Short mmCIF file of C-alpha atoms in Angstrom, two decimals:
data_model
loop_
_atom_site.label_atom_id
_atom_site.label_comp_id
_atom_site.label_asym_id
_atom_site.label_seq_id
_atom_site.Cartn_x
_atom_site.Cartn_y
_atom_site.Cartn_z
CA UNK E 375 -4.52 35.16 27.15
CA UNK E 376 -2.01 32.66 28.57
CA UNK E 377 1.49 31.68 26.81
CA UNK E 378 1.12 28.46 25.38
CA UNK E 379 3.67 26.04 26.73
CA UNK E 380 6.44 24.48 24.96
CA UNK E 381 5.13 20.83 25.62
CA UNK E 382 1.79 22.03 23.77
CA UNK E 383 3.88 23.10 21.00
CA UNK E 384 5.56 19.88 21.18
CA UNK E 385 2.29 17.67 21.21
CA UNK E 386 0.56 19.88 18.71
CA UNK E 387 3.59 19.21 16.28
CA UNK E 388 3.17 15.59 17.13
CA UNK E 389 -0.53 15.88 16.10
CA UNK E 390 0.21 17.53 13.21
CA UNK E 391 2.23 14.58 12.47
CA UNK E 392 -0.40 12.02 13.55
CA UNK E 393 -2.78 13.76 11.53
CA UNK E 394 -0.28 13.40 8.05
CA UNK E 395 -0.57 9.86 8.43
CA UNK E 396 -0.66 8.38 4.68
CA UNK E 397 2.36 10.19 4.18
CA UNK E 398 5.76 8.34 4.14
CA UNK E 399 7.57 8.58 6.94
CA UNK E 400 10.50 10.83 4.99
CA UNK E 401 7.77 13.16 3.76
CA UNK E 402 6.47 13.94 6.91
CA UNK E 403 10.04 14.25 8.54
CA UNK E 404 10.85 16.80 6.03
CA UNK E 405 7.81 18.69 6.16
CA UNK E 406 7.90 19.18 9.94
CA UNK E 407 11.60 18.49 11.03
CA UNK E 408 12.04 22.19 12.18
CA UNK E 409 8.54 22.99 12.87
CA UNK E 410 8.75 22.65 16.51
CA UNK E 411 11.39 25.63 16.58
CA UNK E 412 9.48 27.64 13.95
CA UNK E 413 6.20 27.78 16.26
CA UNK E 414 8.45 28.40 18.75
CA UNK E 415 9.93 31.60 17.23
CA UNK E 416 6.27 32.45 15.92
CA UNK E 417 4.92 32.29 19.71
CA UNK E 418 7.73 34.43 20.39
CA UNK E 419 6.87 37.36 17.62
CA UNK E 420 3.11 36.82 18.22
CA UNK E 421 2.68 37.11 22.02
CA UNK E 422 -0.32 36.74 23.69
CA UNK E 423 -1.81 36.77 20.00
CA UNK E 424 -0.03 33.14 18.94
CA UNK E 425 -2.62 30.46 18.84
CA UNK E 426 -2.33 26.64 17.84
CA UNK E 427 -4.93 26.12 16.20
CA UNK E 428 -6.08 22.20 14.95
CA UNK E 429 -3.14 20.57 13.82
CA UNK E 430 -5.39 18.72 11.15
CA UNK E 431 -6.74 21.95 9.53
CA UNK E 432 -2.58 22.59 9.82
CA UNK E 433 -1.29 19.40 8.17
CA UNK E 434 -4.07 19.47 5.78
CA UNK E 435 -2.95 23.46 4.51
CA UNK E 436 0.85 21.76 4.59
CA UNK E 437 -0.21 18.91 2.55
CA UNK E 438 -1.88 21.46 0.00
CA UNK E 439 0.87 23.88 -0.24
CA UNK E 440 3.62 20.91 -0.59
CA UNK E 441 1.75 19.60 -3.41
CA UNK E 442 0.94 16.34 -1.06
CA UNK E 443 -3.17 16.90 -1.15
CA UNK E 444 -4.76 13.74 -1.65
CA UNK E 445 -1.67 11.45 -0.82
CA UNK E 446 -2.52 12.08 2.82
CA UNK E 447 -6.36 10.55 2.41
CA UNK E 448 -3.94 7.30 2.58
CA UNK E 449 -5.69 5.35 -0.61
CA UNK E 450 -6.77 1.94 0.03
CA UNK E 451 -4.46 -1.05 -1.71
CA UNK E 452 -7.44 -2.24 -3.89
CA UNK E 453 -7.53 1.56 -5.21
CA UNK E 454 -3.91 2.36 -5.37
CA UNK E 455 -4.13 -1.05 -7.37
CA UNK E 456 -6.48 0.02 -9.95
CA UNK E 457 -5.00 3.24 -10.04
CA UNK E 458 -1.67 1.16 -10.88
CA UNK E 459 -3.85 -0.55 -13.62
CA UNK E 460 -5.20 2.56 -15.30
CA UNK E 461 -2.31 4.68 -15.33
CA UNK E 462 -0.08 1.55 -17.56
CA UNK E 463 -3.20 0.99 -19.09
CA UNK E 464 -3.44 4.77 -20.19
CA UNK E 465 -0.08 5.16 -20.64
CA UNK E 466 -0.03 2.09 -22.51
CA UNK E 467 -3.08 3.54 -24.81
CA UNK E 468 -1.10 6.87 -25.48
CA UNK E 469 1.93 4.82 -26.32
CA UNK E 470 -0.31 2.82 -29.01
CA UNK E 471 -1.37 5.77 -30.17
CA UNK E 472 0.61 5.84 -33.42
CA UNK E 473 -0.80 2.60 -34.22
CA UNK E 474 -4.32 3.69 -33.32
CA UNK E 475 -3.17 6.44 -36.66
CA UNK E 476 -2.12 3.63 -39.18
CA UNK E 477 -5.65 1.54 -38.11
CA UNK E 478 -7.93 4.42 -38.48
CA UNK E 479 -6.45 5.12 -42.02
CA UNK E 480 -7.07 1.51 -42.91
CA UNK E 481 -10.31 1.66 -41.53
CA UNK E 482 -11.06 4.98 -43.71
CA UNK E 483 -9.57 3.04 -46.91
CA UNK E 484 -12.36 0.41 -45.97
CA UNK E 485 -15.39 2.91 -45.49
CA UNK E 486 -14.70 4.32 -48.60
CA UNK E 487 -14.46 1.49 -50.52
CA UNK E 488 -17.65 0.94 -49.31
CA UNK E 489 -19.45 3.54 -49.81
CA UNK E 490 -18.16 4.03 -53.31
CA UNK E 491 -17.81 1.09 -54.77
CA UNK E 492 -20.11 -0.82 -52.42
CA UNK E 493 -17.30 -3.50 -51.95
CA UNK E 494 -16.29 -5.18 -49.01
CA UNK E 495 -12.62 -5.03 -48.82
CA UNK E 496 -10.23 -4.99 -46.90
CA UNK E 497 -6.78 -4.71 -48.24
CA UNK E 498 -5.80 -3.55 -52.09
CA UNK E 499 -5.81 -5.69 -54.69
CA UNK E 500 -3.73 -3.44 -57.32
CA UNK E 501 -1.00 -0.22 -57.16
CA UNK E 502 -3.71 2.00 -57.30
CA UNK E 503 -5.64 0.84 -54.28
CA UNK E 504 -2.64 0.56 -52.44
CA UNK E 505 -1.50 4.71 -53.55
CA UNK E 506 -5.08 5.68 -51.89
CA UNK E 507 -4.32 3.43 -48.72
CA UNK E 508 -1.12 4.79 -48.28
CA UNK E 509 -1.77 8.48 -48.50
CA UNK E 510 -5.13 7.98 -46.23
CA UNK E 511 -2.65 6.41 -43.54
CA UNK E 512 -0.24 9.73 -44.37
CA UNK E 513 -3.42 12.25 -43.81
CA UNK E 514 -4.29 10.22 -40.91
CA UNK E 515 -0.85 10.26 -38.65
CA UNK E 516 -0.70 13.86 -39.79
CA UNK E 517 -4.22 14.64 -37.94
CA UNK E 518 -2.99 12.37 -35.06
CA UNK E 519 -0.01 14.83 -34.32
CA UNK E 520 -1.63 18.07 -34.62
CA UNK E 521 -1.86 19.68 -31.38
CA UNK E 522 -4.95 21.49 -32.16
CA UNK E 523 -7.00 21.49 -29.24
CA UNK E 524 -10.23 23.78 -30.51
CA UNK E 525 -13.53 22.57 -30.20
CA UNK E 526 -13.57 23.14 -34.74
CA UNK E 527 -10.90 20.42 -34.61
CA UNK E 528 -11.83 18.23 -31.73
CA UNK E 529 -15.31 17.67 -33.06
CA UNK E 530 -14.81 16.60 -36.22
CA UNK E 531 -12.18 14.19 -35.23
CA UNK E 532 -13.97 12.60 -32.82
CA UNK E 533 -16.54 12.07 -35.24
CA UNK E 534 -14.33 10.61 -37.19
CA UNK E 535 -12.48 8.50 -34.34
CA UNK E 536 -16.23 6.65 -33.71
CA UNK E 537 -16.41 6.24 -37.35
CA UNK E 538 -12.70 4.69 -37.71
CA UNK E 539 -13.83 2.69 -34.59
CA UNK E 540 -17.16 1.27 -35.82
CA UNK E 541 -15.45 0.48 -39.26
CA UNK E 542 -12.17 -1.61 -37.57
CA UNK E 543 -14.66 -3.73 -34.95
CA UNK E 544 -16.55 -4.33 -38.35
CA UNK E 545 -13.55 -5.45 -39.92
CA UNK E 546 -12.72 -7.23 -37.54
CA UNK E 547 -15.50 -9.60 -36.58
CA UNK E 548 -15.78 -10.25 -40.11
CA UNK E 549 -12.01 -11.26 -40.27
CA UNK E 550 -12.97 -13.52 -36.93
CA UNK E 551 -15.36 -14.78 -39.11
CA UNK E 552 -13.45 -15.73 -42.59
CA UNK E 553 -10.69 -17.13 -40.20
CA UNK E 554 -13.25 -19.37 -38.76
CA UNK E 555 -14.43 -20.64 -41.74
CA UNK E 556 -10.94 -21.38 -43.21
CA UNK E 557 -10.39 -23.14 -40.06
CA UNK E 558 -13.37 -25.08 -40.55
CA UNK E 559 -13.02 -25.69 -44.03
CA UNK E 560 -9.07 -26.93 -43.58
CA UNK E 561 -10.44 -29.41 -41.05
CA UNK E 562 -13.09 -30.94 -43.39
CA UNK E 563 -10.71 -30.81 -46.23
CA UNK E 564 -8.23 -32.97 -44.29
CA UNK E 565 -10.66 -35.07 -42.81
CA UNK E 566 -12.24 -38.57 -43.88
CA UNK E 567 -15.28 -37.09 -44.63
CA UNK E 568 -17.23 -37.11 -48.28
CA UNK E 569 -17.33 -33.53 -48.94
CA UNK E 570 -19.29 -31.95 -51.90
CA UNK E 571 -19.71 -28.15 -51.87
CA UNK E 572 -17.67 -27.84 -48.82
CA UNK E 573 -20.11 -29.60 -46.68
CA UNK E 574 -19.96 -33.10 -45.40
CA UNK E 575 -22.31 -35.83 -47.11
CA UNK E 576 -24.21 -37.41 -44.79
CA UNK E 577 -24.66 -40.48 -46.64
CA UNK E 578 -24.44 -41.71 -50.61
CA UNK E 579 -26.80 -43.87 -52.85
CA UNK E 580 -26.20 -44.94 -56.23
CA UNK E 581 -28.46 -44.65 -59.00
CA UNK E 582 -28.81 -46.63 -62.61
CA UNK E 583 -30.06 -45.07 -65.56
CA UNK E 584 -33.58 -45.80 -64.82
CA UNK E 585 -33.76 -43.83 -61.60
CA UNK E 586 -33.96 -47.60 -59.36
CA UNK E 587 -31.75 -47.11 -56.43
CA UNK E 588 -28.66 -49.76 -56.82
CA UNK E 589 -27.22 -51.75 -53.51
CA UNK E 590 -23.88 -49.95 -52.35
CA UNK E 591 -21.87 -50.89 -50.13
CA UNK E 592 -18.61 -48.76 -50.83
CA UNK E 593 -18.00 -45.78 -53.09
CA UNK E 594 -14.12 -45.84 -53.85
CA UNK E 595 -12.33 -43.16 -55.58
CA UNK E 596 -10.51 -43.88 -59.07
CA UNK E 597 -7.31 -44.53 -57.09
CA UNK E 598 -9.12 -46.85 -54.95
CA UNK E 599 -9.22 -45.46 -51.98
CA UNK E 600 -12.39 -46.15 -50.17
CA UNK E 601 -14.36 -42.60 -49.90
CA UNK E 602 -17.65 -44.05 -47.98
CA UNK E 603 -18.72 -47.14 -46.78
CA UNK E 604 -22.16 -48.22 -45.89
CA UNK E 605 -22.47 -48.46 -42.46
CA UNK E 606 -23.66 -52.49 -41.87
CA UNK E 607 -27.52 -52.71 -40.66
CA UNK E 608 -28.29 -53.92 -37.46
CA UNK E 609 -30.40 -57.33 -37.75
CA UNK E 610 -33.28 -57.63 -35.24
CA UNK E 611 -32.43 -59.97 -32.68
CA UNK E 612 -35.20 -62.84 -34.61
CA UNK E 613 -33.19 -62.89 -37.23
CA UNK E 614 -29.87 -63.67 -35.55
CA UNK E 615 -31.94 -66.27 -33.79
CA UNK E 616 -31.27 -68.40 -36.28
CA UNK E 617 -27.61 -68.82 -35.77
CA UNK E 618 -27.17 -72.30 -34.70
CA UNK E 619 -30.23 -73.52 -36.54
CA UNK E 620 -29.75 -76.10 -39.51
CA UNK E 621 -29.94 -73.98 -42.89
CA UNK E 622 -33.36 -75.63 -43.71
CA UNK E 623 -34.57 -74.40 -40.27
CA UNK E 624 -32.93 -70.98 -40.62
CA UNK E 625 -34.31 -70.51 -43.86
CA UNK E 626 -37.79 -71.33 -42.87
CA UNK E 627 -37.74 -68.68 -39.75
CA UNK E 628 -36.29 -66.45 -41.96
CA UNK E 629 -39.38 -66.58 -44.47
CA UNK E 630 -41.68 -66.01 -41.53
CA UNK E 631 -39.68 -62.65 -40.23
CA UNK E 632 -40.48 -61.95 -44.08
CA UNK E 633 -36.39 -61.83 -45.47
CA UNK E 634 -36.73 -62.56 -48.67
CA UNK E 635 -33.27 -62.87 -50.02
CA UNK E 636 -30.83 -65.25 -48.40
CA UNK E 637 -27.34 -65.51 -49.81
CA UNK E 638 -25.47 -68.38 -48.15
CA UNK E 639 -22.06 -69.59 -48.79
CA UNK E 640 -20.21 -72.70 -47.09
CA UNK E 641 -17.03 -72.59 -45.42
CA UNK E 642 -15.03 -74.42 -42.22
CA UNK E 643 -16.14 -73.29 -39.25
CA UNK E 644 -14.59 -75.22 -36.07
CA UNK E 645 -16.69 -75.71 -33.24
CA UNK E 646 -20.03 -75.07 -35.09
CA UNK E 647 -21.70 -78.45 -36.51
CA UNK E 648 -21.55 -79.27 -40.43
CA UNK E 649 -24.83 -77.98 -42.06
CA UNK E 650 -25.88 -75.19 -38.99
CA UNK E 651 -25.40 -71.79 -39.05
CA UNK E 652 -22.41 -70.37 -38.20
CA UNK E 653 -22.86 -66.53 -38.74
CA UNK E 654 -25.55 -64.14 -39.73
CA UNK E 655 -25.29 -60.93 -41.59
CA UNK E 656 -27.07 -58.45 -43.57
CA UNK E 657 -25.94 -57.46 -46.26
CA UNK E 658 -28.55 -55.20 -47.95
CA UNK E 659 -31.96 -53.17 -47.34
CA UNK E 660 -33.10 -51.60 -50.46
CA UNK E 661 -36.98 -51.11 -50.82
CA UNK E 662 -38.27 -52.63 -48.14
CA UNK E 663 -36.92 -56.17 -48.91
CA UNK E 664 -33.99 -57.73 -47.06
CA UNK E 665 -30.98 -59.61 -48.12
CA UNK E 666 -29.23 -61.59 -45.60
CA UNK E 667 -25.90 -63.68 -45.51
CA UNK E 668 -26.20 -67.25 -43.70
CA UNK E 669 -22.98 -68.69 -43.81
CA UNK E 670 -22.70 -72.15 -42.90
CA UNK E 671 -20.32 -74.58 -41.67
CA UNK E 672 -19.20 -77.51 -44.34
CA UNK Y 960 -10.00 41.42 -6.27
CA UNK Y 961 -9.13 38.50 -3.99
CA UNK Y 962 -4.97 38.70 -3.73
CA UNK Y 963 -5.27 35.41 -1.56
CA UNK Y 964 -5.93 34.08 -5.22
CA UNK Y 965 -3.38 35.65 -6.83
CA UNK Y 966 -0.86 34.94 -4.03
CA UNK Y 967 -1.17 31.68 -4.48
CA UNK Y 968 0.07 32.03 -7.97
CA UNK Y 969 3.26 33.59 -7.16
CA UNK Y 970 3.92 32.02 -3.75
CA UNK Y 971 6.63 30.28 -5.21
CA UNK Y 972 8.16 33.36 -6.71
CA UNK Y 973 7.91 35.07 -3.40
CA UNK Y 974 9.42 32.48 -1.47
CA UNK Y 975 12.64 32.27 -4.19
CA UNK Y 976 12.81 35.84 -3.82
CA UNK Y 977 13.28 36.17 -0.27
CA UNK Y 978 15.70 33.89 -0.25
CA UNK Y 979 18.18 35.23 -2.94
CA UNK Y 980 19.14 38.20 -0.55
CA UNK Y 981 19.91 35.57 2.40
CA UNK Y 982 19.24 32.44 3.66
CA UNK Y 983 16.65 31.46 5.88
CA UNK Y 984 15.04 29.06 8.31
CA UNK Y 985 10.91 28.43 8.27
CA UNK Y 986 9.74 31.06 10.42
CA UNK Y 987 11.75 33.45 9.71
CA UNK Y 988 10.95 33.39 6.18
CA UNK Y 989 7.46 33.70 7.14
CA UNK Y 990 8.03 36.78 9.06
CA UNK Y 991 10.60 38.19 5.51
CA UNK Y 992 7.57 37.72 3.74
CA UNK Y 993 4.57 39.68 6.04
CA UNK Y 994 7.55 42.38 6.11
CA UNK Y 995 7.82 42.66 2.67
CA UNK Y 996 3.65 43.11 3.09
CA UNK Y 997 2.51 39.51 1.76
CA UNK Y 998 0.83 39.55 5.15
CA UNK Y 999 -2.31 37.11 4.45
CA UNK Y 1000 -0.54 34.07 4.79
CA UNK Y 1001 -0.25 31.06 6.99
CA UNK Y 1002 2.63 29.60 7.85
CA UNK Y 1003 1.87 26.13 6.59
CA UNK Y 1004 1.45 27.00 3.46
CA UNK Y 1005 5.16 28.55 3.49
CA UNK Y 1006 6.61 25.61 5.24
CA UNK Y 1007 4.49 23.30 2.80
CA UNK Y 1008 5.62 25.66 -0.52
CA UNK Y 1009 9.86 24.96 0.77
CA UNK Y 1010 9.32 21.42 1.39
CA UNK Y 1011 7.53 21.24 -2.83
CA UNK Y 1012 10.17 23.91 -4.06
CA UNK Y 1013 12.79 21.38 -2.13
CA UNK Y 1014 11.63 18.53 -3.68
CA UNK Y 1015 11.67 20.18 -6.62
CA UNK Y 1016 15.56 20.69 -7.23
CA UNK Y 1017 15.85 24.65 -6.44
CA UNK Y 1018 16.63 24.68 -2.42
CA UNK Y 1019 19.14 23.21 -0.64
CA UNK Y 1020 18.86 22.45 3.02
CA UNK Y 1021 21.02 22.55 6.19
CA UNK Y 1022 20.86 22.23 9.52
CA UNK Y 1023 22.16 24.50 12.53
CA UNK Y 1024 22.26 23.27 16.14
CA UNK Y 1025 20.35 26.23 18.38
CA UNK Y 1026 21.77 26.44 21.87
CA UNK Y 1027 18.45 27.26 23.33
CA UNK Y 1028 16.20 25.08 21.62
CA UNK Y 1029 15.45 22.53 18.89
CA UNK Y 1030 17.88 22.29 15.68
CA UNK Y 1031 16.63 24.81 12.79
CA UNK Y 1032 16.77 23.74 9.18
CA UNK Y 1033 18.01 26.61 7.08
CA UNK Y 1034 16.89 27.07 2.92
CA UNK Y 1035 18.81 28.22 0.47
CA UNK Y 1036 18.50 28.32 -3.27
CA UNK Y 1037 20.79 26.00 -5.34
CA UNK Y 1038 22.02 27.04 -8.89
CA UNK Y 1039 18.46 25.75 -10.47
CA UNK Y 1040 16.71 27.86 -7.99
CA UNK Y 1041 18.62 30.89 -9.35
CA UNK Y 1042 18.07 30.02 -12.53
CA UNK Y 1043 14.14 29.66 -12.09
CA UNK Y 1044 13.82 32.74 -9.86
CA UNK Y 1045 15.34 35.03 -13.20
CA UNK Y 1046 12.86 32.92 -15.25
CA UNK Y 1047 10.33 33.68 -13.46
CA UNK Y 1048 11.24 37.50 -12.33
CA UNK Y 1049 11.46 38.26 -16.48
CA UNK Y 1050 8.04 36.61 -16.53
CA UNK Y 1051 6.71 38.70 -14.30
CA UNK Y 1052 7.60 41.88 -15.49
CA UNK Y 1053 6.19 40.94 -19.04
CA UNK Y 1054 2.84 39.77 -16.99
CA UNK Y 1055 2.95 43.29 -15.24
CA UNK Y 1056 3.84 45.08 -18.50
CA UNK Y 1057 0.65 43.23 -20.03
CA UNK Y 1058 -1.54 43.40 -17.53
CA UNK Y 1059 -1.09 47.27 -16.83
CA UNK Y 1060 -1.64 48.03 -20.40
CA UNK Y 1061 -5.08 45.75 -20.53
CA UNK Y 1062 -6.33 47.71 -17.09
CA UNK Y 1063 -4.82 50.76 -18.14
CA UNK Y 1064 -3.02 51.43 -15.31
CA UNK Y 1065 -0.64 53.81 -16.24
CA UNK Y 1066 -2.93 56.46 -18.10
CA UNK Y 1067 -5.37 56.25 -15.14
CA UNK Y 1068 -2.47 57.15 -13.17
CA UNK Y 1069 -1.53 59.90 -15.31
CA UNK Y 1070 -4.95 61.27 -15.47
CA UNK Y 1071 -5.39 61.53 -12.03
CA UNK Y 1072 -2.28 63.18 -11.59
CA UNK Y 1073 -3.14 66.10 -14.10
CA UNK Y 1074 -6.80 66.61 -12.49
CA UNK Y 1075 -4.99 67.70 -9.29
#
C-alpha cells in the first residue's frame, strides 16, 4: 500500500471542511484547525495501514461527537423560521403555565357548579362560593407543580386538562356571547329607536276603547320628546296631478282617484295663482280611505 | 455486550481523564486513549468530543508552532474541567460499586477462585 501524500491529507481536510458546510465558519475552524497535523501524526503511527477514508462519513462522525448533528443538514430559512416560532411559542406556553393553573381551577369551580347545582355560573356570588373557588385554584397550582411523571399521575391529569379545556372554551364563547348582547343592547338603548322588551318596534298604532284603529301621526313621551313619527305616505303621482289645478278641479279628480277626505286650508303662496293648488299632501291612510291636504293659495 | 455503546457513555470521562496527567494535542490523545486499551474508536469522534467538552467550559486551548509541519492545538483542562472529572470519577465508582453487586461480579469471582 502506498503512503498517502501530504497534499491528500491537505485536500481531504479541505473536504472534510466542504462537507461541514451549514456549520459557522468558527465552528468548523475549531473543529478542524489542527486536524491537518493530527492525520499527519496518525499516518505516521499507522504506516502503510493509515487510510483517508470519505471525509463526509468523517465530518458527519465529528459533527455527532461535537454535539453539532443536525446543524450541519444546514436548515432552510422558512424552517429555521418556524422553528424560531415554535420554540417562543413553546416557551411562551410553559411560561403561561401558571396561569393555565389559576384557569383550570376556575374552570373546575364552573363544572361543578354545574353538575351539582345545574347552574350556569361563572364567578361567586357569596363568601362561600368564593372559599370553594379559591381552594380549587390552591389544589389546582399544587397538581401543576408536582413533578410526578408516572403514567397513574399523567393520566388522570390529562383527563382532567381536556376537561378544564372543554369547560374554559365553554365559558368562554358564552362570555363572547353575553358581551355581544350587552353591546347590542347598549346600542339600542342609546339609540332613537322605540324599544319595548329590548327589541326595536317596527312601527306603532293607536287604539280607542272600542278596538277602531285612531290616525297617529306622532307618539311623544310625557316630557315631550317625540318617540316615533309616522313616516308621511307617498301619494301616487294622479293625485299630485292636481297641483296647479283650481280647488274645484282638484277636488273633482280627486273624487275620481276615489280620496275621500280632503282637508284644505288657505294661505299666501307667491308665484302660484289665487284659488289653485299650491301643495299636496297626505296626511292619513286608515282603512282603506284617504285623507289628503290641498292647500291653496289666497 | 456492545462496549462501543457503553463507550460512548463515558467518552467524555475518558477524554478528561487522559488529560489530567498531561496535556495533549488531537492525535496524540487518540493514541493515550487506544494505549490505555479504549482501542475501538475513531478519531473524529475524539476530535469532535474536545471541540463539545471545549465549548462546554472544561478545556482550555493553545497553540504551539511545529517546526516541521502545521501548528498543533494543545487541550488542557481548566478548573471546571477538574471539577467535573472528580464529579464524574466519584460517579463512577458508585456506578461500578452498583453495577458489580446487581451482576454479581465479585462472588462469581470468588467462586471461581475457590473451585481451582
Amino acid at each position: 500500500m502506498t503512503k498517502t501524500s501530504d497534499r491528500a491529507i491537505a485536500q481531504f481536510v479541505t473536504d472534510v471542511q466542504a462537507a461541514l458546510d451549514g456549520l459557522d465558519a468558527v465552528t468548523i475552524g475549531e473543529l478542524t484547525e489542527s486536524l491537518e497535523a493530527d492525520l499527519l501524526d496518525r499516518q505516521a503511527a499507522e504506516g502503510n495501514e493509515f487510510k483517508l477514508g470519505s471525509p463526509a462519513a468523517y465530518a458527519k462522525e465529528l459533527m455527532h461527537s461535537a454535539g453539532l448533528a443536525g446543524e450541519g443538514s444546514q436548515p432552510s430559512k422558512v424552517r429555521a423560521f418556524f422553528a424560531a416560532i415554535w420554540n417562543w411559542l413553546w416557551t411562551t406556553i410553559k411560561t403561561a403555565r401558571p396561569a393555565w393553573w389559576v384557569l383550570r381551577g376556575l374552570a373546575g369551580y364552573t363544572c361543578i357548579w354545574f353538575v351539582l347545582l345545574k347552574q350556569d355560573r361563572t364567578l361567586p356570588d357569596n363568601a362561600s362560593g368564593w372559599l370553594v373557588l379559591l381552594v380549587l385554584v390552591a389544589v389546582s397550582i399544587q397538581l401543576g407543580r408536582v413533578r410526578n411523571k408516572t403514567w397513574w399521575f399523567r393520566a388522570p391529569m390529562a383527563a382532567l386538562n381536556i376537561l378544564a379545556l372543554v369547560t374554559s372554551i365553554y365559558w368562554a364563547t358564552a362570555a363572547v356571547e353575553v358581551r355581544n348582547k350587552y353591546e347590542q343592547l347598549s346600542a339600542l338603548a342609546s339609540s332613537n329607536m322605540l324599544l319595548r322588551g329590548g327589541q326595536p318596534v317596527g312601527f306603532a298604532y293607536a287604539y280607542d276603547k272600542d278596538g277602531n284603529q285612531l290616525p297617529m301621526q306622532t307618539l311623544k313621551a310625557a316630557n315631550g320628546e317625540i318617540l316615533y313619527e309616522t313616516p308621511k305616505p307617498e301619494l301616487s303621482d294622479a293625485v299630485l296631478a292636481v297641483q296647479g289645478m283650481t280647488l274645484k278641479a282638484a277636488i273633482q279628480e280627486l273624487s275620481r282617484l276615489n280620496v275621500t277626505a280632503v282637508d284644505v286650508q288657505y294661505q299666501y303662496e307667491p308665484g302660484v295663482r289665487s284659488g289653485h293648488v299650491a301643495a299636496v299632501e297626505k296626511i292619513h291612510i286608515s282603512d282603506g280611505t284617504s285623507q289628503v291636504l290641498l292647500t291653496v293659495a289666497n | 455486550m456492545d462496549s462501543t455503546q457503553l463507550l460512548k457513555g463515558v467518552l467524555d470521562t475518558a477524554v478528561l481523564a487522559v488529560l489530567e496527567s498531561e496535556d495533549g494535542y488531537g492525535y496524540d490523545i487518540v493514541r493515550r486513549l487506544r494505549e490505555s486499551g479504549i482501542g475501538d474508536i475513531g478519531d473524529a469522534t475524539v476530535y469532535g468530543t474536545l471541540r463539545r467538552l471545549y465549548a462546554g467550559g472544561l478545556l482550555r486551548t493553545y497553540v504551539v508552532p511545529s517546526e516541521d509541519g502545521p501548528n498543533r492545538k494543545y487541550y488542557a483542562l481548566n478548573d471546571q474541567g477538574i471539577a467535573s472529572l472528580l464529579a464524574q470519577r466519584e460517579t463512577w465508582a458508585q456506578f461500578t460499586i452498583t453495577m458489580s453487586s446487581l451482576l454479581g461480579v465479585s462472588s462469581k469471582v470468588q467462586t471461581e477462585g475457590k473451585s481451582k
